[in-house]
mmCIF file of C-alpha atoms in Angstrom:
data_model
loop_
_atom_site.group_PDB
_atom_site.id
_atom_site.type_symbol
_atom_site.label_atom_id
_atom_site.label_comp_id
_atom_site.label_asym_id
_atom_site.label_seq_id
_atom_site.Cartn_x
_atom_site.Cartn_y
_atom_site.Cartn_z
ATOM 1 C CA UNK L 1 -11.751 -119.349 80.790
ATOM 2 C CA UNK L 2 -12.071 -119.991 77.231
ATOM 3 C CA UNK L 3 -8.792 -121.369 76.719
ATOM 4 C CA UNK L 4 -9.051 -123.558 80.149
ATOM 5 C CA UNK L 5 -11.839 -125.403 78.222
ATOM 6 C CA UNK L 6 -10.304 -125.668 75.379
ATOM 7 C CA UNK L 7 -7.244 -127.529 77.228
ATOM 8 C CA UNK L 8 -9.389 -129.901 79.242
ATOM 9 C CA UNK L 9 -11.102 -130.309 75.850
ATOM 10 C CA UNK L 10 -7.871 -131.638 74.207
ATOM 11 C CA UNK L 11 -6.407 -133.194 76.814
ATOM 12 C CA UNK L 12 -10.154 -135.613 77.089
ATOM 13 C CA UNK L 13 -9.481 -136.085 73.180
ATOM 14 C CA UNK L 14 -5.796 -137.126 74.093
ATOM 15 C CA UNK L 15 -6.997 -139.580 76.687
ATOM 16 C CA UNK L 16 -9.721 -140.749 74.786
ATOM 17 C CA UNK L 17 -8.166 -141.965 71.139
ATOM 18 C CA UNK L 18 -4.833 -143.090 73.624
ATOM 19 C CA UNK L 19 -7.522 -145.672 74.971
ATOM 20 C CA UNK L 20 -8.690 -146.711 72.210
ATOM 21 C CA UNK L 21 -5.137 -147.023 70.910
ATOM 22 C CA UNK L 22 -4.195 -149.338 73.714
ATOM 23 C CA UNK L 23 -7.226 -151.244 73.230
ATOM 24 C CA UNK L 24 -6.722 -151.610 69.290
ATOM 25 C CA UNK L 25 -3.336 -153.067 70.148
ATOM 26 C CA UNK L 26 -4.440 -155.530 72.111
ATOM 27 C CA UNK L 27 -0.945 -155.011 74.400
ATOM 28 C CA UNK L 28 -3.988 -155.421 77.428
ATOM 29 C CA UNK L 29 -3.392 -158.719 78.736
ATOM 30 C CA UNK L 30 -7.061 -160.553 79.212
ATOM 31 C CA UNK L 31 -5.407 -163.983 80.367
ATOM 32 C CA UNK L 32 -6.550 -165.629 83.474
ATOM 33 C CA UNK L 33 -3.448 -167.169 84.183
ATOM 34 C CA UNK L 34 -2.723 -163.979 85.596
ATOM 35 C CA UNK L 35 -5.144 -162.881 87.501
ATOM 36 C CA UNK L 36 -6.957 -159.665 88.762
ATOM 37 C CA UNK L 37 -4.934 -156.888 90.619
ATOM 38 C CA UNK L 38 -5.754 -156.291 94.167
ATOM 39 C CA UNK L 39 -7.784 -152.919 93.045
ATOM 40 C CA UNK L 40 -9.298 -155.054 90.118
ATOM 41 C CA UNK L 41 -10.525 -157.592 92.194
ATOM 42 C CA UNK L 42 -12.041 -155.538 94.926
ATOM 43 C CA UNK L 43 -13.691 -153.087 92.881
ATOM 44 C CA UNK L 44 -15.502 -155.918 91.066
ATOM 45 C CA UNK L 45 -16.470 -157.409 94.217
ATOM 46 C CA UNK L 46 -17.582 -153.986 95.787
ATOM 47 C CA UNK L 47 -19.825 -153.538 92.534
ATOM 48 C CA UNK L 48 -21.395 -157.152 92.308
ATOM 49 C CA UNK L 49 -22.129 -157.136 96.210
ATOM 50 C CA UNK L 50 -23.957 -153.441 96.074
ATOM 51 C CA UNK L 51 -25.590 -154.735 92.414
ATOM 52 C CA UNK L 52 -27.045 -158.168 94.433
ATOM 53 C CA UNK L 53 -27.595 -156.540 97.113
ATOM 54 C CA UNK L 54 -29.913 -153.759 95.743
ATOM 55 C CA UNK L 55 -31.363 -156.134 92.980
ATOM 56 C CA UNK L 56 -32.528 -158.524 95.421
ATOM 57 C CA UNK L 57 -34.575 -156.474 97.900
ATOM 58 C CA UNK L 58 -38.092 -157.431 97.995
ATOM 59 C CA UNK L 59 -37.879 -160.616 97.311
ATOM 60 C CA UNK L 60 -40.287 -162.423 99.063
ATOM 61 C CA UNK L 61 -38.740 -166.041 100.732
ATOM 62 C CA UNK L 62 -40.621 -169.160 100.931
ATOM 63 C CA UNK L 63 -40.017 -171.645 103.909
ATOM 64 C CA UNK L 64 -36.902 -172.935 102.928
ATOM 65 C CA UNK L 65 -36.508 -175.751 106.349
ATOM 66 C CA UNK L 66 -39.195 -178.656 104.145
ATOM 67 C CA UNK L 67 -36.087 -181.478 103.726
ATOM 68 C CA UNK L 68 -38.172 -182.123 100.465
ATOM 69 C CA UNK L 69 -37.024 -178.895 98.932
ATOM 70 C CA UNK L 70 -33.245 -179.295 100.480
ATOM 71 C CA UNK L 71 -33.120 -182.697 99.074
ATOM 72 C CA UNK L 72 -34.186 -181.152 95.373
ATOM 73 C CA UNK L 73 -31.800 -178.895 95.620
ATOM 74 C CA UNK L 74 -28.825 -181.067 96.593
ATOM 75 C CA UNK L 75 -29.691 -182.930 93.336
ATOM 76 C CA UNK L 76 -29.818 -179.771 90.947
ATOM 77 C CA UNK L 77 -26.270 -178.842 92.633
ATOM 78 C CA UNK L 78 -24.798 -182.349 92.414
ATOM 79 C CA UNK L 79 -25.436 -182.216 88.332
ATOM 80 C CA UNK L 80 -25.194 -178.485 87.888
ATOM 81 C CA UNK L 81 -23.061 -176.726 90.801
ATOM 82 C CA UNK L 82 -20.481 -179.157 92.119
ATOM 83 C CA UNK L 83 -18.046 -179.462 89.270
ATOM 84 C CA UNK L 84 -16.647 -175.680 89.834
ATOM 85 C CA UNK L 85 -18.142 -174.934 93.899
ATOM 86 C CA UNK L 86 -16.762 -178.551 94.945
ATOM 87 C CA UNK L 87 -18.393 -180.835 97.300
ATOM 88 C CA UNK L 88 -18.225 -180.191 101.184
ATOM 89 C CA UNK L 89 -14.193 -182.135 101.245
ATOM 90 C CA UNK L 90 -13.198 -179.106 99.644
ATOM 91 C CA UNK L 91 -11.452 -181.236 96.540
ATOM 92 C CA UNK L 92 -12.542 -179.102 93.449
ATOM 93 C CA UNK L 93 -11.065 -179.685 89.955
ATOM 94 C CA UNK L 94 -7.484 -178.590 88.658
ATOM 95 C CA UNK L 95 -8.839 -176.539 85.934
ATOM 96 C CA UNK L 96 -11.862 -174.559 88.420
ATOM 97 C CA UNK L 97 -8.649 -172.936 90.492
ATOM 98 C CA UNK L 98 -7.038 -171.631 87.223
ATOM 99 C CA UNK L 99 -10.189 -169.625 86.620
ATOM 100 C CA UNK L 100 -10.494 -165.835 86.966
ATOM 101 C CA UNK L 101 -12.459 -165.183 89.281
ATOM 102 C CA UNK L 102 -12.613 -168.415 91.328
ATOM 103 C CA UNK L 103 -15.984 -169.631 91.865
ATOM 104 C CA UNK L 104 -15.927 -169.048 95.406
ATOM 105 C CA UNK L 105 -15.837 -171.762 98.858
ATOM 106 C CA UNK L 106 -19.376 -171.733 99.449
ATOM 107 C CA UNK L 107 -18.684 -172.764 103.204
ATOM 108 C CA UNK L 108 -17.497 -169.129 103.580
ATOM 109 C CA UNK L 109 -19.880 -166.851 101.333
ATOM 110 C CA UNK L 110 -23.239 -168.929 102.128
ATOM 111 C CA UNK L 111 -23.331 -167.839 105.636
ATOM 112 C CA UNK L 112 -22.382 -163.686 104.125
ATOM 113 C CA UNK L 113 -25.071 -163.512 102.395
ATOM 114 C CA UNK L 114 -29.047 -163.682 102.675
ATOM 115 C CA UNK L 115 -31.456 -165.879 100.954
ATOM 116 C CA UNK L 116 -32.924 -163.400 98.570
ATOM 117 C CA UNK L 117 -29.381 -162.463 97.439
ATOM 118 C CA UNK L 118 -28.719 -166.522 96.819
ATOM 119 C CA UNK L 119 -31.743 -166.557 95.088
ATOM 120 C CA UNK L 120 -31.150 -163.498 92.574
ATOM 121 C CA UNK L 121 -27.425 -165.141 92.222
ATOM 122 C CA UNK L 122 -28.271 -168.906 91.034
ATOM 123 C CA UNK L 123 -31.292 -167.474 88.929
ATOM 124 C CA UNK L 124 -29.788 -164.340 86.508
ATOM 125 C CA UNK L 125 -25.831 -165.650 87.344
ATOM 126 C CA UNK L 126 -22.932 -163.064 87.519
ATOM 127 C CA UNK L 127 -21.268 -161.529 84.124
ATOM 128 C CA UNK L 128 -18.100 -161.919 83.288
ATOM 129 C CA UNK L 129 -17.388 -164.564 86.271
ATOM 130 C CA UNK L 130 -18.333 -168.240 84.492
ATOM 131 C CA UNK L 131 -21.463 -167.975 86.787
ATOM 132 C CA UNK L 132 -24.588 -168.903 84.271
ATOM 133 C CA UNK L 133 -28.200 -167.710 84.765
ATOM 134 C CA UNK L 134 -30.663 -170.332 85.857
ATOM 135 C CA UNK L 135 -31.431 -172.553 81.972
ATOM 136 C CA UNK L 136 -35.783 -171.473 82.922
ATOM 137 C CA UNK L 137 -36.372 -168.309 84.012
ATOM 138 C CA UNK L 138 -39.749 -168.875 84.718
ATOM 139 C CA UNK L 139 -39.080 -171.688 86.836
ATOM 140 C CA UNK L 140 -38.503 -170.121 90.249
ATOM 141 C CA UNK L 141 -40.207 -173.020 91.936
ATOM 142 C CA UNK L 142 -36.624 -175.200 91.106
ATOM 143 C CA UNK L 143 -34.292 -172.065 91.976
ATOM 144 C CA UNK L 144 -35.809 -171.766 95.492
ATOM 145 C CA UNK L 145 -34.845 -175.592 96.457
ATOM 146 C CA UNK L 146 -31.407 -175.072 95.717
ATOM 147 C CA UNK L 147 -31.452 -171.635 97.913
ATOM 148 C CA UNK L 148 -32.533 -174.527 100.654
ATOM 149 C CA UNK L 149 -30.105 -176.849 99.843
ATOM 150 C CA UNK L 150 -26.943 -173.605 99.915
ATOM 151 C CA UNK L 151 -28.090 -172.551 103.473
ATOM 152 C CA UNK L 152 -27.357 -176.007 104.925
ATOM 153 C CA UNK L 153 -24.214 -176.742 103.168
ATOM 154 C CA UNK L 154 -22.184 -174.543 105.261
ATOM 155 C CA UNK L 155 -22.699 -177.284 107.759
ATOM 156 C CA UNK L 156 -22.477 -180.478 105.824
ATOM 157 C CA UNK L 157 -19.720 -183.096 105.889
ATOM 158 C CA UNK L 158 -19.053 -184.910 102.817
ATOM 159 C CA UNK L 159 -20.814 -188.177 104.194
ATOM 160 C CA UNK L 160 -24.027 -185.883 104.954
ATOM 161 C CA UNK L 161 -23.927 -184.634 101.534
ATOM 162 C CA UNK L 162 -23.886 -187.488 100.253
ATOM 163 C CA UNK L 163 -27.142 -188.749 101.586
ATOM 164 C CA UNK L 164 -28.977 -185.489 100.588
ATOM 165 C CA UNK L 165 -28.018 -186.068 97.071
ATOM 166 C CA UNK L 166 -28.505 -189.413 96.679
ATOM 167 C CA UNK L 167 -30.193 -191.168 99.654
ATOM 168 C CA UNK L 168 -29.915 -195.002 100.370
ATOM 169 C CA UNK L 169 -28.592 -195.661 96.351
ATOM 170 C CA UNK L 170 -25.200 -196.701 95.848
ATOM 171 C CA UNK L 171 -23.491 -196.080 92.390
ATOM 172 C CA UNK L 172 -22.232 -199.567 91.936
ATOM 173 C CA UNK L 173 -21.510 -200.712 88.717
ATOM 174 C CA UNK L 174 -23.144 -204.215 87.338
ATOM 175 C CA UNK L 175 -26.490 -203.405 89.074
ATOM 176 C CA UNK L 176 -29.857 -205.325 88.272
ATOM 177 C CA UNK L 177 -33.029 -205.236 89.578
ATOM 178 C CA UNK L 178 -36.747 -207.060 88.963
ATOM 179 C CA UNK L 179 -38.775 -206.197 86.308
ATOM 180 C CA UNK L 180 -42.919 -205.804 86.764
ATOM 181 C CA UNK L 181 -42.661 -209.361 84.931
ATOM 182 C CA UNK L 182 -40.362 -210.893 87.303
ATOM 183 C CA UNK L 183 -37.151 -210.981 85.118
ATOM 184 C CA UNK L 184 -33.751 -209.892 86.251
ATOM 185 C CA UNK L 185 -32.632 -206.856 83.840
ATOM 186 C CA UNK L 186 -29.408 -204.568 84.148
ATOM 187 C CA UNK L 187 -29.373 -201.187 85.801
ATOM 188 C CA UNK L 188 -28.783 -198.753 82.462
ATOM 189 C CA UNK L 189 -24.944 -197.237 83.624
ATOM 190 C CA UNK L 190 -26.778 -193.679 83.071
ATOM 191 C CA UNK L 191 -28.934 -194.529 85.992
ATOM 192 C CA UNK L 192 -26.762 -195.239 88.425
ATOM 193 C CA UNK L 193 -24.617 -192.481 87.934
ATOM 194 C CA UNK L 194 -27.145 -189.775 87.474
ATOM 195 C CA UNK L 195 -30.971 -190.648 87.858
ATOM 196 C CA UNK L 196 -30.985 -193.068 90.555
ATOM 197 C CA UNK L 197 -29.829 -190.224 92.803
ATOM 198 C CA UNK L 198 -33.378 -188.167 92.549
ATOM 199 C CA UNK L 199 -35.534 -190.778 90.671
ATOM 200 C CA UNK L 200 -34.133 -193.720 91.931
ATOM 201 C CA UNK L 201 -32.874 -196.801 90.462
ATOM 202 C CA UNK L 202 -36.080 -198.346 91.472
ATOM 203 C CA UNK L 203 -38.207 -195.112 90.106
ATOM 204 C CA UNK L 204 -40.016 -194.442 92.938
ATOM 205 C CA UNK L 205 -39.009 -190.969 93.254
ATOM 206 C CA UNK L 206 -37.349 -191.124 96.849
ATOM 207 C CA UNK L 207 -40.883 -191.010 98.453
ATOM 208 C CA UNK L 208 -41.092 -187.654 98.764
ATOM 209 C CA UNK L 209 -43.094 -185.928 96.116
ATOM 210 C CA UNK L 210 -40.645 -183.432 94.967
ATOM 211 C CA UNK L 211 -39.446 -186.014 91.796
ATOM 212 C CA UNK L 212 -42.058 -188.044 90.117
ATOM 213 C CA UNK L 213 -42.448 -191.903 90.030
ATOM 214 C CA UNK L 214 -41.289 -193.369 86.751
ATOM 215 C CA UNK L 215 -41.280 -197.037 87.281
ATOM 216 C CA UNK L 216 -44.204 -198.067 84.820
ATOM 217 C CA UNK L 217 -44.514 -195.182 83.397
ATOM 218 C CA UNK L 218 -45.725 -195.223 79.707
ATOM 219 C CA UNK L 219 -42.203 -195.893 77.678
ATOM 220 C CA UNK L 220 -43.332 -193.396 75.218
ATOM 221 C CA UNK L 221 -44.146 -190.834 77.520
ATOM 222 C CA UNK L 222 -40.779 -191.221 78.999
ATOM 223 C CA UNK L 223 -39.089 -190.890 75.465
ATOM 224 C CA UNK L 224 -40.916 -188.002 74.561
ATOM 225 C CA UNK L 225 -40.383 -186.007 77.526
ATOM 226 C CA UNK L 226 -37.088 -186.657 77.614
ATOM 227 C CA UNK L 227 -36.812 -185.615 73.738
ATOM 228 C CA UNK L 228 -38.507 -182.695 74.939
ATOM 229 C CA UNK L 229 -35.719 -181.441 77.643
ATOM 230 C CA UNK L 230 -33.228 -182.547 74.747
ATOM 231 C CA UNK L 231 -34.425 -180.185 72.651
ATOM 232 C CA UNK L 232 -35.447 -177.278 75.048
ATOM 233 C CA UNK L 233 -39.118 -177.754 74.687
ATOM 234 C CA UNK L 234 -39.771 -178.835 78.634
ATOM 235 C CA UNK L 235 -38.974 -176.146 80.516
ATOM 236 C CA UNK L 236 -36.698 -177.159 83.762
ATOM 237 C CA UNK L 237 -33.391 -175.969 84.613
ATOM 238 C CA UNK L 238 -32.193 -179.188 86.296
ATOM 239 C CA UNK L 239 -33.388 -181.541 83.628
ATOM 240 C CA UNK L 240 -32.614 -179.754 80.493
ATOM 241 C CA UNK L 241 -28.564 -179.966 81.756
ATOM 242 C CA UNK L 242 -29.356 -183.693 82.465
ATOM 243 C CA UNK L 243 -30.936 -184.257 79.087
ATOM 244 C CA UNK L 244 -29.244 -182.099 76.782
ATOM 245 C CA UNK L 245 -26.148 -184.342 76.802
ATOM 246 C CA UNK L 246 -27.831 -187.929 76.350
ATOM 247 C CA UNK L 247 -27.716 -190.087 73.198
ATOM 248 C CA UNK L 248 -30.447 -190.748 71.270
ATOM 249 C CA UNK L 249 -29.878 -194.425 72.073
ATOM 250 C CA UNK L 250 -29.838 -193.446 76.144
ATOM 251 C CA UNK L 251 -33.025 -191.927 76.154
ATOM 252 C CA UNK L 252 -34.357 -194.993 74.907
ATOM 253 C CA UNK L 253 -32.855 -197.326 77.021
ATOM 254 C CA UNK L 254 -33.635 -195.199 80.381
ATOM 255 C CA UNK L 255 -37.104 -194.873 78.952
ATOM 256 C CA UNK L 256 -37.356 -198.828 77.977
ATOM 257 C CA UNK L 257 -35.765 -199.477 81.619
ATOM 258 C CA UNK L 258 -38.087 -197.487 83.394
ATOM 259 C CA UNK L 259 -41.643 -198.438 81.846
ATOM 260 C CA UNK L 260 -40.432 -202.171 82.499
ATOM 261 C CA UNK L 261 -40.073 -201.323 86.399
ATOM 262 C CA UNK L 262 -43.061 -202.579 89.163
ATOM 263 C CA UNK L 263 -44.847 -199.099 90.322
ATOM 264 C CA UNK L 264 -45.238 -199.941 94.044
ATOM 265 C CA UNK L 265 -48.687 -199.108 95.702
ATOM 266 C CA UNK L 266 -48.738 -195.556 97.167
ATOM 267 C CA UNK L 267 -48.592 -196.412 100.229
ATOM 268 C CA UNK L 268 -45.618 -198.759 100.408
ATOM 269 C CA UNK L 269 -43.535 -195.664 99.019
ATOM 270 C CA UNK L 270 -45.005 -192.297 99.380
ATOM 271 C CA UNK L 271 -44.108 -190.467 102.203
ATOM 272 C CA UNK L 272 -48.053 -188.836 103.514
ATOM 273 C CA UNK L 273 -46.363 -186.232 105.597
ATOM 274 C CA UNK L 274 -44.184 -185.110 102.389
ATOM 275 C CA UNK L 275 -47.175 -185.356 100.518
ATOM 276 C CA UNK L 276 -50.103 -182.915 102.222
ATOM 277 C CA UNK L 277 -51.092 -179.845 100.431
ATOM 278 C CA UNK L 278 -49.133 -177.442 102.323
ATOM 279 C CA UNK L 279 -51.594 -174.966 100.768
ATOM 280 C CA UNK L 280 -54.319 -175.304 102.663
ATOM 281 C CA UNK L 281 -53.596 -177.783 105.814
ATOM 282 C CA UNK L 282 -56.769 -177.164 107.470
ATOM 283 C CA UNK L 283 -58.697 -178.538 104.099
ATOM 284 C CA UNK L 284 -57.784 -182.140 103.992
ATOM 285 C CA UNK L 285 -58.295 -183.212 100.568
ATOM 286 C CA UNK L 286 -61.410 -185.606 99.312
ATOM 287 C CA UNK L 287 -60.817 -188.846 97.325
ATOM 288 C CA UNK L 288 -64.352 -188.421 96.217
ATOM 289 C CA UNK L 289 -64.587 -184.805 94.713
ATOM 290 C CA UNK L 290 -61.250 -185.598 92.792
ATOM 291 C CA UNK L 291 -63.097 -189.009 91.040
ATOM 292 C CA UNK L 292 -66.056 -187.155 89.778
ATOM 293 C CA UNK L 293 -63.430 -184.158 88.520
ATOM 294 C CA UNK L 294 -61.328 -186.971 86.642
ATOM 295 C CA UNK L 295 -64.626 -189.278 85.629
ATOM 296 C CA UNK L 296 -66.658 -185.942 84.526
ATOM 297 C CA UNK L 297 -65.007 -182.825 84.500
ATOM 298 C CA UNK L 298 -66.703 -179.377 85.213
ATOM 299 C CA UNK L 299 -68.922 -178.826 82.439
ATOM 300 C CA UNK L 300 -69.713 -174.809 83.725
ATOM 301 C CA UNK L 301 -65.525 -174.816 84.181
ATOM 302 C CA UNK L 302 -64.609 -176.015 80.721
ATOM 303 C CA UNK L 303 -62.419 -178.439 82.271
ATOM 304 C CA UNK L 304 -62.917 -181.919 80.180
ATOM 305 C CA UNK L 305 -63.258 -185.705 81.989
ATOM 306 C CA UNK L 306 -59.085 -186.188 82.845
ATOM 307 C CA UNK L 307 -59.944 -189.580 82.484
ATOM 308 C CA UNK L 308 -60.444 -189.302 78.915
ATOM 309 C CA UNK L 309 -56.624 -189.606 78.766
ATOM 310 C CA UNK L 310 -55.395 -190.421 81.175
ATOM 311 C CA UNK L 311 -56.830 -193.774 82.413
ATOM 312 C CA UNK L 312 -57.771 -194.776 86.043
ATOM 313 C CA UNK L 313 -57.238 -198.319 85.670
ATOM 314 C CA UNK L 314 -53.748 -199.692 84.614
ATOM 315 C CA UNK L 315 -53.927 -201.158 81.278
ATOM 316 C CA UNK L 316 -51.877 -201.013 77.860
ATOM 317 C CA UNK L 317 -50.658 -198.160 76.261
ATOM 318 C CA UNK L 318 -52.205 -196.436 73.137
ATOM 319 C CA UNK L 319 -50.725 -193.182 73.114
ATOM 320 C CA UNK L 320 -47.981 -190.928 74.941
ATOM 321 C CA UNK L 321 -50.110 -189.885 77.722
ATOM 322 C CA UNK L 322 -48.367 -189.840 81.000
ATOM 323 C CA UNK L 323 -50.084 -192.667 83.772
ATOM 324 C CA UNK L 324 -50.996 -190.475 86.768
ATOM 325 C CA UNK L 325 -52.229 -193.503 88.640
ATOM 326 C CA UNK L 326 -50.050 -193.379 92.290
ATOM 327 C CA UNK L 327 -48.033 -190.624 91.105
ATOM 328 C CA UNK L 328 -47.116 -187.930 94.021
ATOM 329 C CA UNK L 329 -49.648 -185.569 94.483
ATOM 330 C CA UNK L 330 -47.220 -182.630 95.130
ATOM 331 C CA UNK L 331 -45.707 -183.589 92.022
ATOM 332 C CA UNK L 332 -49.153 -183.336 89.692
ATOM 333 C CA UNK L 333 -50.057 -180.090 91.928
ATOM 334 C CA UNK L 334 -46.874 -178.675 90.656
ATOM 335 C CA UNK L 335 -47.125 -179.795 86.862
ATOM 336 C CA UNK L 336 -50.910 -178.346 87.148
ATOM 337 C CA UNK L 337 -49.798 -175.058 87.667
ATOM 338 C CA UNK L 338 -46.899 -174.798 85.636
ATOM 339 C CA UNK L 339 -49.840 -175.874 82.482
ATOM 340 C CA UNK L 340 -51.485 -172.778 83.743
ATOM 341 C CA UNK L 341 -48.588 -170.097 83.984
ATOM 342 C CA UNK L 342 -47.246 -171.402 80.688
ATOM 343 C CA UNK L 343 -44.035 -172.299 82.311
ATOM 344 C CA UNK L 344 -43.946 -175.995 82.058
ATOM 345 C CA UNK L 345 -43.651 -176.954 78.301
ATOM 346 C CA UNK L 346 -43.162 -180.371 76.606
ATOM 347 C CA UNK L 347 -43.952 -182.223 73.711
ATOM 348 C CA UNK L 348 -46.424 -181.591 70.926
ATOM 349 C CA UNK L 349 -49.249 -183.070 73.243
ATOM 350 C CA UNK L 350 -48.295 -180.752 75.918
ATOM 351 C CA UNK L 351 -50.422 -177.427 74.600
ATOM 352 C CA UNK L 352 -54.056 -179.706 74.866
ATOM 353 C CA UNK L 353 -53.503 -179.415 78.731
ATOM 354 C CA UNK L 354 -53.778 -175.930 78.566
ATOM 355 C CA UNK L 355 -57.634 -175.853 77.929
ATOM 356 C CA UNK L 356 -58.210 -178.900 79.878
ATOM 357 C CA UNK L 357 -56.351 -177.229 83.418
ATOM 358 C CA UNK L 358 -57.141 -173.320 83.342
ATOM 359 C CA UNK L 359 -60.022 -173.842 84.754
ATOM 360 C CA UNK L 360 -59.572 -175.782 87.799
ATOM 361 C CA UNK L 361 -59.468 -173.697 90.984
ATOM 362 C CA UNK L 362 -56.816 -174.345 93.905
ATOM 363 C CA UNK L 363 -58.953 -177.136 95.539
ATOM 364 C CA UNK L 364 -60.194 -178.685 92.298
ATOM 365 C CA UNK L 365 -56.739 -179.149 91.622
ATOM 366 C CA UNK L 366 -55.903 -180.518 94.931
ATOM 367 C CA UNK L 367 -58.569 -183.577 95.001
ATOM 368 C CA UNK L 368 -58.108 -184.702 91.556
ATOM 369 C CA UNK L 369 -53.969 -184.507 92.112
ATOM 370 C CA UNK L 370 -55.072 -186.671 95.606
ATOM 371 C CA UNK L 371 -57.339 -188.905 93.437
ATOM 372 C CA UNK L 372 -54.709 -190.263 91.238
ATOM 373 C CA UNK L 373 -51.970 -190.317 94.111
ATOM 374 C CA UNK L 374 -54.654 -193.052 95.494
ATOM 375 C CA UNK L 375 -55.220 -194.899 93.033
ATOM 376 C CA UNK L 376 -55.267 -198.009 92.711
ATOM 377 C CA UNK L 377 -55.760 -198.256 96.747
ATOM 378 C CA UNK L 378 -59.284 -197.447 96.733
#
């Protein structure tokens, strides 16, 4: 018995320091150019299929059919996704089908797999496969819209995609548009090709309260914020990508072009049934408890007079405040709550809305958010 054990003992040793010869050498090929073997590639499979699978159970799924949370997510993929998973004509780039593993035709797996797996997949990625975790971890509320966006691409043809991503804009070069002073002044090339699609080249958001308004938006709001994504200080998966490779000299000019565009009465451009607090349906929202939240506060809340900074009336800049006045009210519910989970970041301002929102309850937030979403109709 002894001497059975001490064989198996040797022969473990043998097997053992023979690996780690053959890995020392480096005579192990790691080069994609050729590929897995057919045993390679299906136990890797087999493992990151059981892994998802078990990983994802429990995960609770939103409504996923609100076309304002498809259409987010069709942006986030256009920027983030389509240069290795293609768009729905099936053209992908040289390079993506020299990789090892393939990222795979989404027209096939999508309809495989369920919505919690998609989910746990776009937001902690797959090792060793060139799929990246989601850039915010905390930021499930921009992971779930592209989990609505996957489960209709199955279905899409390329000139349906195309409107989800970009709706009625048109990247044509040589663009210009009116100015809030009347003047004729060129569409920055950065905006047609990448912000017109979700902000729009007129910066009214798309009307549907899932991206904000920017046109006449405080310039130096818009320079910090996007200094802020730049740098990793505003937490957001899609717009960190977005900013994280502009100049210097482009976040000043889509800043500058932005601030200088006419913000359009509510509504002429804000879709209302986009726009209701899906929250609580039965509780429409008052115009009048949201102006007494922004003109006073709640003093027994600790939550300060939001007019204090930011104003009610349009009217010069003096500081890098943000304008709320007609902005979406989904869109300042959303930024509300991210203040108060600590998931939104931004710039150095950002921390004094911490005090100023932790107080406000669910429906305190709704009617001020509905307040400034009205203004300057009323």
């Amino acid at each position: 018995m002894k001497r059975r054990w001490k064989i198996m003992a040797v022969l473990s040793l043998i097997v053992v320091v023979g690996g780690a010869l053959i890995v020392v050498s480096g005579v192990i090929p790691v080069k994609a150019s050729s590929g897995h073997w057919e045993i390679t590639r299906w136990f890797l499979n087999f493992t990151k299929e059981r892994s998802v699978a078990t990983h994802s159970t429990g995960i609770e799924v939103p409504d996923l059919e609100d076309q304002a949370l498809i259409i987010k997510g069709a942006g986030h993929y256009e920027t983030g996704c389509q240069v290795c998973h293609g768009k729905p004509d099936g053209i992908r780039p040289r390079l993506v089908s020299l990789m090892t593993p393939k990222p795979p035709n989404l027209k096939k797996i999508v309809p495989e797999r369920e919505p919690q797996e998609l989910f746990y997949v776009v937001k902690h990625g797959i090792k060793m496969t060139g799929m990246p975790a989601w850039p915010e971890q905390k930021r499930d509320d921009e992971i779930w819209p592209v989990v609505a966006f996957l489960l209709k691409y199955p279905d899409l043809d390329l000139a349906e995609y195309d409107v989800l991503v970009t709706g009625e804009h048109q990247k044509q070069s040589d663009q210009s548009i009116e100015s809030a002073e009347g003047a004729s002044i060129p569409v920055p090339h950065l905006v047609i090709e990448v912000c017109g699609g979700c902000h729009g080249v007129d910066g009214q958001g798309r009307g549907l309260g899932v991206f904000p308004r920017l046109a006449g938006q405080n310039e130096a709001y818009l320079r910090v914020s996007l200094e802020a994504y730049h740098h990793d200080k505003r937490l957001s998966g899609t717009m960190e990508e977005i900013a994280s490779r502009m100049s210097p000299t482009e976040i000043q000019e889509i800043s500058r072009y932005y601030s200088r565009l006419q913000p359009q009465p509510t509504n002429r451009s804000q879709n209302k049934k986009g726009t209701v607090n899906r929250d609580h349906p039965e509780d429409p929202p008052s115009f009048e408890r949201g102006a007494r939240i922004a003109a006073d506060g709640i003093a027994d809340q600790d939550v300060p007079a939001c007019a204090d900074c930011h104003a009610t009336t349009r009217k010069p800049f003096k500081n890098a405040y943000p304008t709320l006045i007609g902005q979406y009210q989904d869109y300042l519910e959303l930024q509300i709550r991210l203040f108060q989970n600590r998931s939104r970041g931004g710039s150095q301002s950002a921390n004094l809305m911490h005090a100023a929102v932790d107080g406000l309850k669910p429906d305190e937030i709704r009617d001020v958010c509905f307040y400034y979403s009205e203004l300057p109709e009323r």
